[in-house]
PDB file of C-alpha atoms in Angstrom:
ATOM      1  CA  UNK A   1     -45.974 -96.423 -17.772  1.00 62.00           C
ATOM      2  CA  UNK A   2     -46.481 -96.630 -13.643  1.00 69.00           C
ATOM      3  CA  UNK A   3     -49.103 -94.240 -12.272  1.00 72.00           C
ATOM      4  CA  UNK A   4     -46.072 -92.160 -10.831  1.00 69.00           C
ATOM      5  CA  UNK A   5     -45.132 -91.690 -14.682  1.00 69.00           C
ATOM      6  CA  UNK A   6     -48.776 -91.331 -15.624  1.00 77.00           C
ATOM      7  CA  UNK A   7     -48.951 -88.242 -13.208  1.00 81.00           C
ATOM      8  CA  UNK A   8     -45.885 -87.044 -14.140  1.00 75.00           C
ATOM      9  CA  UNK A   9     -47.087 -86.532 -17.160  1.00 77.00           C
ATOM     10  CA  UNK A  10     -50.324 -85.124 -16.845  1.00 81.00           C
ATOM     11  CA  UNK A  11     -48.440 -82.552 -14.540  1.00 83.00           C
ATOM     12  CA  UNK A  12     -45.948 -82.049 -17.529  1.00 81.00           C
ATOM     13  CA  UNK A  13     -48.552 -81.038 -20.398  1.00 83.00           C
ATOM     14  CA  UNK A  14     -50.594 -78.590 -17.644  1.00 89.00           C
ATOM     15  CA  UNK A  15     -47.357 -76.976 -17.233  1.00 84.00           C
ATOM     16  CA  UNK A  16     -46.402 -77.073 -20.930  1.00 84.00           C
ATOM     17  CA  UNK A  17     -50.123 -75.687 -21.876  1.00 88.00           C
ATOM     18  CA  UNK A  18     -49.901 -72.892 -18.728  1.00 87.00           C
ATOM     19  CA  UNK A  19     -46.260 -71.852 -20.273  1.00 85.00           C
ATOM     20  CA  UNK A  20     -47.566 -71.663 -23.873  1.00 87.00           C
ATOM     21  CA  UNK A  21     -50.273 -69.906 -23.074  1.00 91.00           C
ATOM     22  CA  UNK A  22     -49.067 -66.958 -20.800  1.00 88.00           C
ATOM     23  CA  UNK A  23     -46.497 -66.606 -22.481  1.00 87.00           C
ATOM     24  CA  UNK A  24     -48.271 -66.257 -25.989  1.00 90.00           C
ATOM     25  CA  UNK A  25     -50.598 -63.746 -24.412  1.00 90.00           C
ATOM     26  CA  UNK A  26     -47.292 -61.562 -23.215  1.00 87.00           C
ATOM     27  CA  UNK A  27     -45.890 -61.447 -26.201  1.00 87.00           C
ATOM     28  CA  UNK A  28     -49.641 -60.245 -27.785  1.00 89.00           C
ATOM     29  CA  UNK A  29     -49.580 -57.352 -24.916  1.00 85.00           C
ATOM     30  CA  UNK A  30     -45.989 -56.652 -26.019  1.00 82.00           C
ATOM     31  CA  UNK A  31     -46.898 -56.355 -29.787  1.00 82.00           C
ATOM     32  CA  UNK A  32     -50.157 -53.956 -29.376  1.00 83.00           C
ATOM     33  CA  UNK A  33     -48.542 -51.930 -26.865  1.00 79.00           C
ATOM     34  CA  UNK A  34     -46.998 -49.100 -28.674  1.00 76.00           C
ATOM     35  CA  UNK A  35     -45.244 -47.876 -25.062  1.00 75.00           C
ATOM     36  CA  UNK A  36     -43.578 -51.305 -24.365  1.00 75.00           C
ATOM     37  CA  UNK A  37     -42.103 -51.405 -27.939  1.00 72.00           C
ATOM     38  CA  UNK A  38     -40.520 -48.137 -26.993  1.00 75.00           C
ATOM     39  CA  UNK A  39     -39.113 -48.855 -23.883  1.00 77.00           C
ATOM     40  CA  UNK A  40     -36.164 -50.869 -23.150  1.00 76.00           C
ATOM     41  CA  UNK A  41     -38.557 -53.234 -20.091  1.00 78.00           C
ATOM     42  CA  UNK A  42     -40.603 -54.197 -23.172  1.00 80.00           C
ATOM     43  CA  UNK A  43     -37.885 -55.437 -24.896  1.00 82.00           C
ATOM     44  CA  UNK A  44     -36.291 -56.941 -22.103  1.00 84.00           C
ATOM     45  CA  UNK A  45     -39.713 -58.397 -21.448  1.00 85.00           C
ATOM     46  CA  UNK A  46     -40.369 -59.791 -25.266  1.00 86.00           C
ATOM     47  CA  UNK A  47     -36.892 -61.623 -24.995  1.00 86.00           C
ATOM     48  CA  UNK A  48     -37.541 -63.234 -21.267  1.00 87.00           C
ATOM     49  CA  UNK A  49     -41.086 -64.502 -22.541  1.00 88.00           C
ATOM     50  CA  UNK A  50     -39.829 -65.738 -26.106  1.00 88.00           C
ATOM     51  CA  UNK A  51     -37.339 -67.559 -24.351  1.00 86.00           C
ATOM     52  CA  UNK A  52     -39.550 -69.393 -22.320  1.00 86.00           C
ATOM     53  CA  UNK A  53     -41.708 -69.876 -25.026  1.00 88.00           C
ATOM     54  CA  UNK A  54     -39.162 -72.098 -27.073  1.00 87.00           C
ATOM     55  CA  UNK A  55     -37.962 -73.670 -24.101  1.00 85.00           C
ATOM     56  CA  UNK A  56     -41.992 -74.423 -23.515  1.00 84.00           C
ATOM     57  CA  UNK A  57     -42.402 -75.469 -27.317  1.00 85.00           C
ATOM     58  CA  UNK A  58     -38.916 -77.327 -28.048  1.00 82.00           C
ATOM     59  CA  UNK A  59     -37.507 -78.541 -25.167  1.00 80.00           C
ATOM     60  CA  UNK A  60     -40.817 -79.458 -22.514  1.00 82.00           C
ATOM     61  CA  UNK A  61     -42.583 -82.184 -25.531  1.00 81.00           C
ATOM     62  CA  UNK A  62     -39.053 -83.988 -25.029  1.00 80.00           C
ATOM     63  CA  UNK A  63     -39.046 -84.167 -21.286  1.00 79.00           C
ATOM     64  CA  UNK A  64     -42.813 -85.529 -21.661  1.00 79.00           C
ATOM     65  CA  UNK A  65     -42.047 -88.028 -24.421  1.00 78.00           C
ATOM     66  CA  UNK A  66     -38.873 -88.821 -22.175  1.00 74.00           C
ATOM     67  CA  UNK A  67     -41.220 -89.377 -19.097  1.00 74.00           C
ATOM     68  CA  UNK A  68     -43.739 -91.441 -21.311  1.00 77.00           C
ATOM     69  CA  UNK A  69     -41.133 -93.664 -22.937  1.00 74.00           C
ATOM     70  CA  UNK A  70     -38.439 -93.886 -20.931  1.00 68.00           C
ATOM     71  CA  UNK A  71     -35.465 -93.174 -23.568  1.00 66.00           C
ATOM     72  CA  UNK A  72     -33.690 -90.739 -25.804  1.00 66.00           C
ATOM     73  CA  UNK A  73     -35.303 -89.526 -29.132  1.00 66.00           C
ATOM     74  CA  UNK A  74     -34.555 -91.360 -32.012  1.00 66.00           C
ATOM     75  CA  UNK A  75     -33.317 -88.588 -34.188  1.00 67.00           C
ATOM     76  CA  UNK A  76     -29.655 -88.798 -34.723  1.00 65.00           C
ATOM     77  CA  UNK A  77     -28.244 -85.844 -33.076  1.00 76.00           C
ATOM     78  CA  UNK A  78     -31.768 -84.653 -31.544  1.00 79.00           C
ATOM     79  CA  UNK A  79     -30.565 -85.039 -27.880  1.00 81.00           C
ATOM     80  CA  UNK A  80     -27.834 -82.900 -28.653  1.00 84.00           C
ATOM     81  CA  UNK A  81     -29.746 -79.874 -29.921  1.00 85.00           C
ATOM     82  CA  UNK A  82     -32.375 -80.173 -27.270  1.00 85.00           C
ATOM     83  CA  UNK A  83     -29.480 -80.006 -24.458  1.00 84.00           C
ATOM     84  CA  UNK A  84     -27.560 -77.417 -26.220  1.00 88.00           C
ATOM     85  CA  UNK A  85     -30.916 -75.470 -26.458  1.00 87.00           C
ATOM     86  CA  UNK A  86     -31.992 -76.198 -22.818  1.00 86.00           C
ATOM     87  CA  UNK A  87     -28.699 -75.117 -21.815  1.00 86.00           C
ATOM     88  CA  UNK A  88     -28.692 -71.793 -24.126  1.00 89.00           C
ATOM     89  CA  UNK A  89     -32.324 -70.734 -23.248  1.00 88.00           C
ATOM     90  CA  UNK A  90     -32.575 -71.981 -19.054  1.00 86.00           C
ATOM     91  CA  UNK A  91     -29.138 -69.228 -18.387  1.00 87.00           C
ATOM     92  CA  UNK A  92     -30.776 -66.530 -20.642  1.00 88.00           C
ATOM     93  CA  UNK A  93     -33.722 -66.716 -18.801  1.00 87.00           C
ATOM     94  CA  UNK A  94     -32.011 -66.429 -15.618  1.00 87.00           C
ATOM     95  CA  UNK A  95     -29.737 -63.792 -17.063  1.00 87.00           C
ATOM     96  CA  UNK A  96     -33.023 -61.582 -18.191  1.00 87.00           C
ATOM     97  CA  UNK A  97     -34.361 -61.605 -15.238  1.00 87.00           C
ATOM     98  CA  UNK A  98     -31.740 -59.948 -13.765  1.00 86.00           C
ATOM     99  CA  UNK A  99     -31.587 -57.446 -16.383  1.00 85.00           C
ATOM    100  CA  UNK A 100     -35.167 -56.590 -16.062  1.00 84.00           C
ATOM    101  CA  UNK A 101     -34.185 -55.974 -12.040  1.00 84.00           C
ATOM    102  CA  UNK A 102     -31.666 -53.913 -12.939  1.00 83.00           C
ATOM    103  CA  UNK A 103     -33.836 -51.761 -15.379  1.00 81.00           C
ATOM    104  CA  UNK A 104     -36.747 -51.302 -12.404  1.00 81.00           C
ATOM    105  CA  UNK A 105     -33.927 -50.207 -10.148  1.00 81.00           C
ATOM    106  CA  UNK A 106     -32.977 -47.877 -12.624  1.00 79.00           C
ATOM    107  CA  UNK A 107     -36.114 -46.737 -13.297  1.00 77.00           C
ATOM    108  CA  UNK A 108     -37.230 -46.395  -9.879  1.00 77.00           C
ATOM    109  CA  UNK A 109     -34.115 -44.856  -8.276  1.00 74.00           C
ATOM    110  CA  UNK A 110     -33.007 -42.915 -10.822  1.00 74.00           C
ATOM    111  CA  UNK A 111     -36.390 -41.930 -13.115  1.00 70.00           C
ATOM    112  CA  UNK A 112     -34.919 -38.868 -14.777  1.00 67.00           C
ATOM    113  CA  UNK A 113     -31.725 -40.496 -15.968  1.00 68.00           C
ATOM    114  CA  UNK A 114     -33.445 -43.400 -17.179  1.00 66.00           C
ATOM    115  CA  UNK A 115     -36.379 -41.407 -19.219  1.00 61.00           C
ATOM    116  CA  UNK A 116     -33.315 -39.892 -21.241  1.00 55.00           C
ATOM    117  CA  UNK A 117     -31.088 -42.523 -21.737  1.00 57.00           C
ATOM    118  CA  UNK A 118     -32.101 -45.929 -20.986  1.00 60.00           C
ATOM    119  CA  UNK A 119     -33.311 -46.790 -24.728  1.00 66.00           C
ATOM    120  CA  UNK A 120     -34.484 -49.899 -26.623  1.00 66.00           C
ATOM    121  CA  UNK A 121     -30.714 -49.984 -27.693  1.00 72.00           C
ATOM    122  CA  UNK A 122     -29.641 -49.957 -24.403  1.00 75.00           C
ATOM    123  CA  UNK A 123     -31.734 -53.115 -23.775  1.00 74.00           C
ATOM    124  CA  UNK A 124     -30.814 -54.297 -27.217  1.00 78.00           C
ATOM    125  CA  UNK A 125     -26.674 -54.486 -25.734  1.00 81.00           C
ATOM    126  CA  UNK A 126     -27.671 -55.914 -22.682  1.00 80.00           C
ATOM    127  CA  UNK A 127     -29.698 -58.859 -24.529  1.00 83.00           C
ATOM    128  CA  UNK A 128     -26.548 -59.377 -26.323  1.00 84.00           C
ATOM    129  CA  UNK A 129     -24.594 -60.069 -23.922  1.00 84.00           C
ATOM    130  CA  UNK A 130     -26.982 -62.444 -22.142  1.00 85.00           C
ATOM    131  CA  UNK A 131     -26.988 -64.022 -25.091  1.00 88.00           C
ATOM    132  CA  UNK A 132     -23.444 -64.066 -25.992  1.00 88.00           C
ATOM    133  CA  UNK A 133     -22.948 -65.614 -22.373  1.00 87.00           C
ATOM    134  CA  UNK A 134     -25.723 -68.105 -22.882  1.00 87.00           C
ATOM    135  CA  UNK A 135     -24.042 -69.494 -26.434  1.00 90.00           C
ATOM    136  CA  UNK A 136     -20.991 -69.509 -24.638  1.00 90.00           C
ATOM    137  CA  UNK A 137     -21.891 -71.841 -22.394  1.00 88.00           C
ATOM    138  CA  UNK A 138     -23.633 -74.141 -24.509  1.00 88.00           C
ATOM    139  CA  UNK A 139     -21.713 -74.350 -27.380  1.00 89.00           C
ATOM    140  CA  UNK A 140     -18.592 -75.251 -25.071  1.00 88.00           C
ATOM    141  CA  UNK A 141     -21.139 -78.115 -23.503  1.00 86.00           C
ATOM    142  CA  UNK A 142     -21.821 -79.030 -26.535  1.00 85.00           C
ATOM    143  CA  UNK A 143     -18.302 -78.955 -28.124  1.00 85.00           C
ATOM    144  CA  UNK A 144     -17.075 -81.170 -25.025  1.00 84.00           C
ATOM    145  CA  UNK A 145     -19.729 -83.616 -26.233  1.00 83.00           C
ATOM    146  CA  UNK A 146     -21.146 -82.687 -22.186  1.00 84.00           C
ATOM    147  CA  UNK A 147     -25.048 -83.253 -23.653  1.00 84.00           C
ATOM    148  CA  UNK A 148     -27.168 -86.015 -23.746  1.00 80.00           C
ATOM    149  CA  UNK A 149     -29.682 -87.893 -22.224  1.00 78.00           C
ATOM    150  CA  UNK A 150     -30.454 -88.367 -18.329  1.00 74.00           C
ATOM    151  CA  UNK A 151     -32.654 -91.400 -17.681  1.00 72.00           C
ATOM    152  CA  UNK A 152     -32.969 -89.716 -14.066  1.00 67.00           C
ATOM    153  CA  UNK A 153     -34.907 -86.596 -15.021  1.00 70.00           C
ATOM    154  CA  UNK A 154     -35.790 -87.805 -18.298  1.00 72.00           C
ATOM    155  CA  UNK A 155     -34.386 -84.970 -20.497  1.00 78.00           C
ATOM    156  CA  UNK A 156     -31.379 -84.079 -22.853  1.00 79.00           C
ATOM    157  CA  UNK A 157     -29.159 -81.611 -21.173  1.00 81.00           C
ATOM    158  CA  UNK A 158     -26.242 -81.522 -19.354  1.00 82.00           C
ATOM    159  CA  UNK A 159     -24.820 -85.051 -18.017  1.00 81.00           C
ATOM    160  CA  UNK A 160     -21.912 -86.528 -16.201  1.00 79.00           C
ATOM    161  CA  UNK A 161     -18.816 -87.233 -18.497  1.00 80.00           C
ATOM    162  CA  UNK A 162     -16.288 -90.068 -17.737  1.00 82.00           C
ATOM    163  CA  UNK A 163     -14.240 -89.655 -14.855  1.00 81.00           C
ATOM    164  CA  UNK A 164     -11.439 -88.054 -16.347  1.00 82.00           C
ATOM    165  CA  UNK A 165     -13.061 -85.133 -17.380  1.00 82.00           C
ATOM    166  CA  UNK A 166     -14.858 -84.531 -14.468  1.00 83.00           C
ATOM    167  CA  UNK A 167     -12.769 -82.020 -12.952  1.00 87.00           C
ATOM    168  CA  UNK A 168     -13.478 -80.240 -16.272  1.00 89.00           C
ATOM    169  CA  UNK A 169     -16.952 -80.512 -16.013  1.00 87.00           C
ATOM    170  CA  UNK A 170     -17.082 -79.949 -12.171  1.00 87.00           C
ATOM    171  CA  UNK A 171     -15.353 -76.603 -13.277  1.00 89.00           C
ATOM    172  CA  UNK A 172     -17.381 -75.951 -15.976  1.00 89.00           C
ATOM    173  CA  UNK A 173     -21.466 -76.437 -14.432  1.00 88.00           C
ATOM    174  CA  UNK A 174     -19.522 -74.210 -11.188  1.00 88.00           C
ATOM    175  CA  UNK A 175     -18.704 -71.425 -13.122  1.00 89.00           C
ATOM    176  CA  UNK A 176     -22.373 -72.018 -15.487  1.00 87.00           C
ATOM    177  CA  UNK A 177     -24.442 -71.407 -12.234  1.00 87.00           C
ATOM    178  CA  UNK A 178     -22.270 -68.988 -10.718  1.00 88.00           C
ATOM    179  CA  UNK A 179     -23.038 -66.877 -13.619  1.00 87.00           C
ATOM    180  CA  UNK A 180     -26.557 -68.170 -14.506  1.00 84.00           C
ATOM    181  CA  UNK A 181     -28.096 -68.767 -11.355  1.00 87.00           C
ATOM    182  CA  UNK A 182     -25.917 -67.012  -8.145  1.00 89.00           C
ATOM    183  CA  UNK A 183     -25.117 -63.765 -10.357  1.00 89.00           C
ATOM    184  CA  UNK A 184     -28.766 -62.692 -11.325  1.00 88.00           C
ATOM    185  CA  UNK A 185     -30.117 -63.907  -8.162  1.00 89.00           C
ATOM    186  CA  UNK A 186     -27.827 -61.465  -6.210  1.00 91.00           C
ATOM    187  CA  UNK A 187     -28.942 -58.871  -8.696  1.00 89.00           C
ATOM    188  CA  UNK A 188     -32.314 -59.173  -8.179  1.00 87.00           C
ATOM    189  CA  UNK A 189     -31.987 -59.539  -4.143  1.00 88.00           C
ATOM    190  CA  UNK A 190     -29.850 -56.098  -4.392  1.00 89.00           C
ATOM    191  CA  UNK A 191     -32.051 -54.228  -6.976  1.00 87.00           C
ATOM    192  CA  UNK A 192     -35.129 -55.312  -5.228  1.00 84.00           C
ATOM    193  CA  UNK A 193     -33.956 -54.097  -1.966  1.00 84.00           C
ATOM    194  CA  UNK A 194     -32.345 -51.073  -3.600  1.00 83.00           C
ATOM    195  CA  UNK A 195     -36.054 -50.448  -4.974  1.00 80.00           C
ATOM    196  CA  UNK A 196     -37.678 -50.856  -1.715  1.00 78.00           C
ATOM    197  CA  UNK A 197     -35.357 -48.307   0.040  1.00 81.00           C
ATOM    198  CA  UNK A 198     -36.123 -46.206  -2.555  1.00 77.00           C
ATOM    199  CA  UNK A 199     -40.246 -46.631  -2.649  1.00 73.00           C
ATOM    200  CA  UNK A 200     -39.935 -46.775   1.201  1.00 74.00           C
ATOM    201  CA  UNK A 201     -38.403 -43.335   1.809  1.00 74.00           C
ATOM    202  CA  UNK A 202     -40.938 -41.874  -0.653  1.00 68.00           C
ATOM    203  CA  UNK A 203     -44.063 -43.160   1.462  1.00 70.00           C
ATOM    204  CA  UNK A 204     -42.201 -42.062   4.424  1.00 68.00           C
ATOM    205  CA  UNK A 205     -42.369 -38.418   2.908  1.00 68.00           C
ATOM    206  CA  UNK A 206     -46.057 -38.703   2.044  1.00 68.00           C
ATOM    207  CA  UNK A 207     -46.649 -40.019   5.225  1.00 63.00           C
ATOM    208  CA  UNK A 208     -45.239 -37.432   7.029  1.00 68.00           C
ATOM    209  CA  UNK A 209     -47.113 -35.046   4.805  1.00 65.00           C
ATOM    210  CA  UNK A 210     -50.427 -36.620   5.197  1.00 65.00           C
ATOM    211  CA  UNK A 211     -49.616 -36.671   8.972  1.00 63.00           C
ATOM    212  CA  UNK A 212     -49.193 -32.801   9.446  1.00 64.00           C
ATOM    213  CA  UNK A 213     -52.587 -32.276   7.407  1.00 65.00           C
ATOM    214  CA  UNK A 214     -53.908 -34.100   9.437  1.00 61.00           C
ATOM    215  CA  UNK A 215     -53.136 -32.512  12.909  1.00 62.00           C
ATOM    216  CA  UNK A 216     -54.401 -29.105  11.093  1.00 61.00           C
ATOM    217  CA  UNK A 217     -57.623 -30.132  11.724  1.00 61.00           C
ATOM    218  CA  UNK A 218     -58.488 -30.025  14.665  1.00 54.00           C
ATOM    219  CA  UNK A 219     -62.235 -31.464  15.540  1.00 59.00           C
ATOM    220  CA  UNK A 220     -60.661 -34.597  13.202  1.00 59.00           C
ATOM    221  CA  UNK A 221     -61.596 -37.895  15.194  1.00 61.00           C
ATOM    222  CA  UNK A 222     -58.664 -39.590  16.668  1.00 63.00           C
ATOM    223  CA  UNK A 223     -59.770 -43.071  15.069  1.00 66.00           C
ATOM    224  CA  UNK A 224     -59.133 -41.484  11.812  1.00 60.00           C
ATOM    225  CA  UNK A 225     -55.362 -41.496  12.212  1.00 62.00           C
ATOM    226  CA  UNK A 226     -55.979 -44.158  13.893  1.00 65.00           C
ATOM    227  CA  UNK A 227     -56.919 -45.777  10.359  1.00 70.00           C
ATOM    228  CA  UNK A 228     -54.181 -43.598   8.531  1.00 67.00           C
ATOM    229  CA  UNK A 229     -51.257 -45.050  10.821  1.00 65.00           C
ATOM    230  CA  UNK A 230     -52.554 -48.968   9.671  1.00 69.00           C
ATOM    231  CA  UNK A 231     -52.735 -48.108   6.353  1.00 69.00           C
ATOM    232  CA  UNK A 232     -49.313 -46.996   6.476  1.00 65.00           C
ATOM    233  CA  UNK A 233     -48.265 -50.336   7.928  1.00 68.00           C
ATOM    234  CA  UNK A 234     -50.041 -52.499   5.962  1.00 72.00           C
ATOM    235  CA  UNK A 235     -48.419 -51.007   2.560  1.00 68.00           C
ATOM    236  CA  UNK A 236     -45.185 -51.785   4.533  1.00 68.00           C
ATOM    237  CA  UNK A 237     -45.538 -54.924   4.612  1.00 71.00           C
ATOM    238  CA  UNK A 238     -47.254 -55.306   1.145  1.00 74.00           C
ATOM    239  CA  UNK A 239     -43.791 -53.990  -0.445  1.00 71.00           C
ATOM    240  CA  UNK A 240     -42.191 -56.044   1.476  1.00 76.00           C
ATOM    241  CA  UNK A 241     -44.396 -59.253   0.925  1.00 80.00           C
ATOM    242  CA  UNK A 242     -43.550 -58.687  -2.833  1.00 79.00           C
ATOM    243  CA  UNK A 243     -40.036 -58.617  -2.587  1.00 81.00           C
ATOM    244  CA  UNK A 244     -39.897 -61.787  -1.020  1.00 82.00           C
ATOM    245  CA  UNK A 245     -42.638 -63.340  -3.577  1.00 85.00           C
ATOM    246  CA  UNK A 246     -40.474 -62.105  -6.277  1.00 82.00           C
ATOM    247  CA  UNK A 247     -37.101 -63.956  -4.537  1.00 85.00           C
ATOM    248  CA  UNK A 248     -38.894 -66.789  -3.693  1.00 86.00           C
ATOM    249  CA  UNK A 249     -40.082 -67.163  -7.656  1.00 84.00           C
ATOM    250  CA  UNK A 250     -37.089 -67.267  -8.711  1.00 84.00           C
ATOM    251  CA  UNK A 251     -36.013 -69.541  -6.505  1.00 85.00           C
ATOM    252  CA  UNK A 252     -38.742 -72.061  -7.005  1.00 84.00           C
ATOM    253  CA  UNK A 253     -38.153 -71.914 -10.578  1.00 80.00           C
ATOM    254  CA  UNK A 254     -34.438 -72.050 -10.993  1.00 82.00           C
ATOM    255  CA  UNK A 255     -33.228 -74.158  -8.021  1.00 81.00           C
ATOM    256  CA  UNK A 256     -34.533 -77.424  -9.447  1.00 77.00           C
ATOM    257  CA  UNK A 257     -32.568 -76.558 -12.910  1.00 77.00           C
ATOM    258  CA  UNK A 258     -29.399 -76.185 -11.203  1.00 78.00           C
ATOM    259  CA  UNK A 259     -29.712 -78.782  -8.381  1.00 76.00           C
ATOM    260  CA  UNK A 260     -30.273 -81.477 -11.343  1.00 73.00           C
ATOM    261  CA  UNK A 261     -27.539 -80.483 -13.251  1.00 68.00           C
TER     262      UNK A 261
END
């Protein structure tokens, strides 16, 4: 093993121990919080961070062995299960993020609606069809014998066929990101912009509040709304610094999943 390999892997098991760990420690929150278990962004939340626990736990020690060693694991029918599961679990991920989106939008655009009828069931259908979307996928991957190993990124998981099924495959990965990459990342840029209409016209109203109390008085310094009118900006910009943090998270941690398959 080269250096490059060497640091490979040392970069491998900090992100391996990081995901465990914070991970692990949502789950805990989830579990002593009697609120989150009663709300259907708890549940949503349990499912997004026990997926990326087993990917963490099953599917990372592979990739690291695979950078270490250079080849498939030995196991009859081990690279198989790893790709189907890398498959299954990377497009529920994706696929819960956008449901949690969807459920702040909800929540923050329509709060009274959503107090009476967005329930833990509620969340409990739309995990199932994430889910029934994600086996989908896989098995079919896995049923077109589409999984094995990639010496390139040293991992089990989706690879190129024979050339004459790539059309299939070409169809099949377009129509896998389209729904497990493109679709929740267009639901979370809508819902998050959605939310920050929503948030924005609300600060607008306490601004404009805050602003007529303030002209009531009248010996009131003028650097005071001064200070008021910066504020203002400043949580402007915060809202909209977090909307782009959010989209740019995503991004960081999807794109490389799709690009490589």
């Amino acid at each position: 093993m080269g250096p490059g390999e060497a640091l490979l892997a040392g970069l491998l098991v900090m992100v391996l121990a990081v995901a465990l760990l914070s991970n692990a420690l949502v789950l805990l929150c989830c579990a002593y919080s009697a609120e989150l278990r009663t709300r259907a962004s708890g549940v949503l939340l349990v499912n997004l961070s026990l997926g990326h626990l087993l990917l963490a736990a099953l599917d990372m020690p592979f990739t690291l062995l695979g950078v270490m060693r250079g080849r498939t694991p030995s196991a009859p029918g081990a690279c198989q299960v790893i790709g189907f599961l890398d498959t299954f679990l990377a497009s529920n991920a994706a696929l819960s993020v956008a449901a949690l989106s969807a459920d702040q939008w909800l929540a923050v655009g329509f709060p009274l609606r959503y107090a009476g009828r967005l329930r833990p069931r509620y969340a409990g259908l739309l995990l199932g069809c994430a889910w029934g979307q994600s086996l989908a996928f896989s098995g079919a991957a896995l049923g077109c014998s589409w999984l094995g190993y990639s010496s390139a990124f040293a991992s089990c998981s989706l690879r190129l066929p024979p050339e004459p099924e790539r059309p299939r495959f070409a169809a099949f990965t377009a129509t896998l990101h389209a729904v497990g990459f493109v679709l929740p990342l267009a639901v979370l840029c809508l819902t998050s912009l959605q939310v920050h209409r929503v948030a924005r016209r609300h600060c607008q109203r306490m601004d404009t509040v805050t602003m007529k109390a303030l002209a009531l008085l009248a010996d009131l310094h003028p650097s005071v709304r001064q200070r008021c009118l910066i504020q203002q900006k400043r949580r402007r910009h915060r809202a909209t610094r977090k909307i782009g943090i959010a989209i740019a998270t995503f991004l960081i941690c999807f794109a490389p999943y799709v690009m490589t398959r």
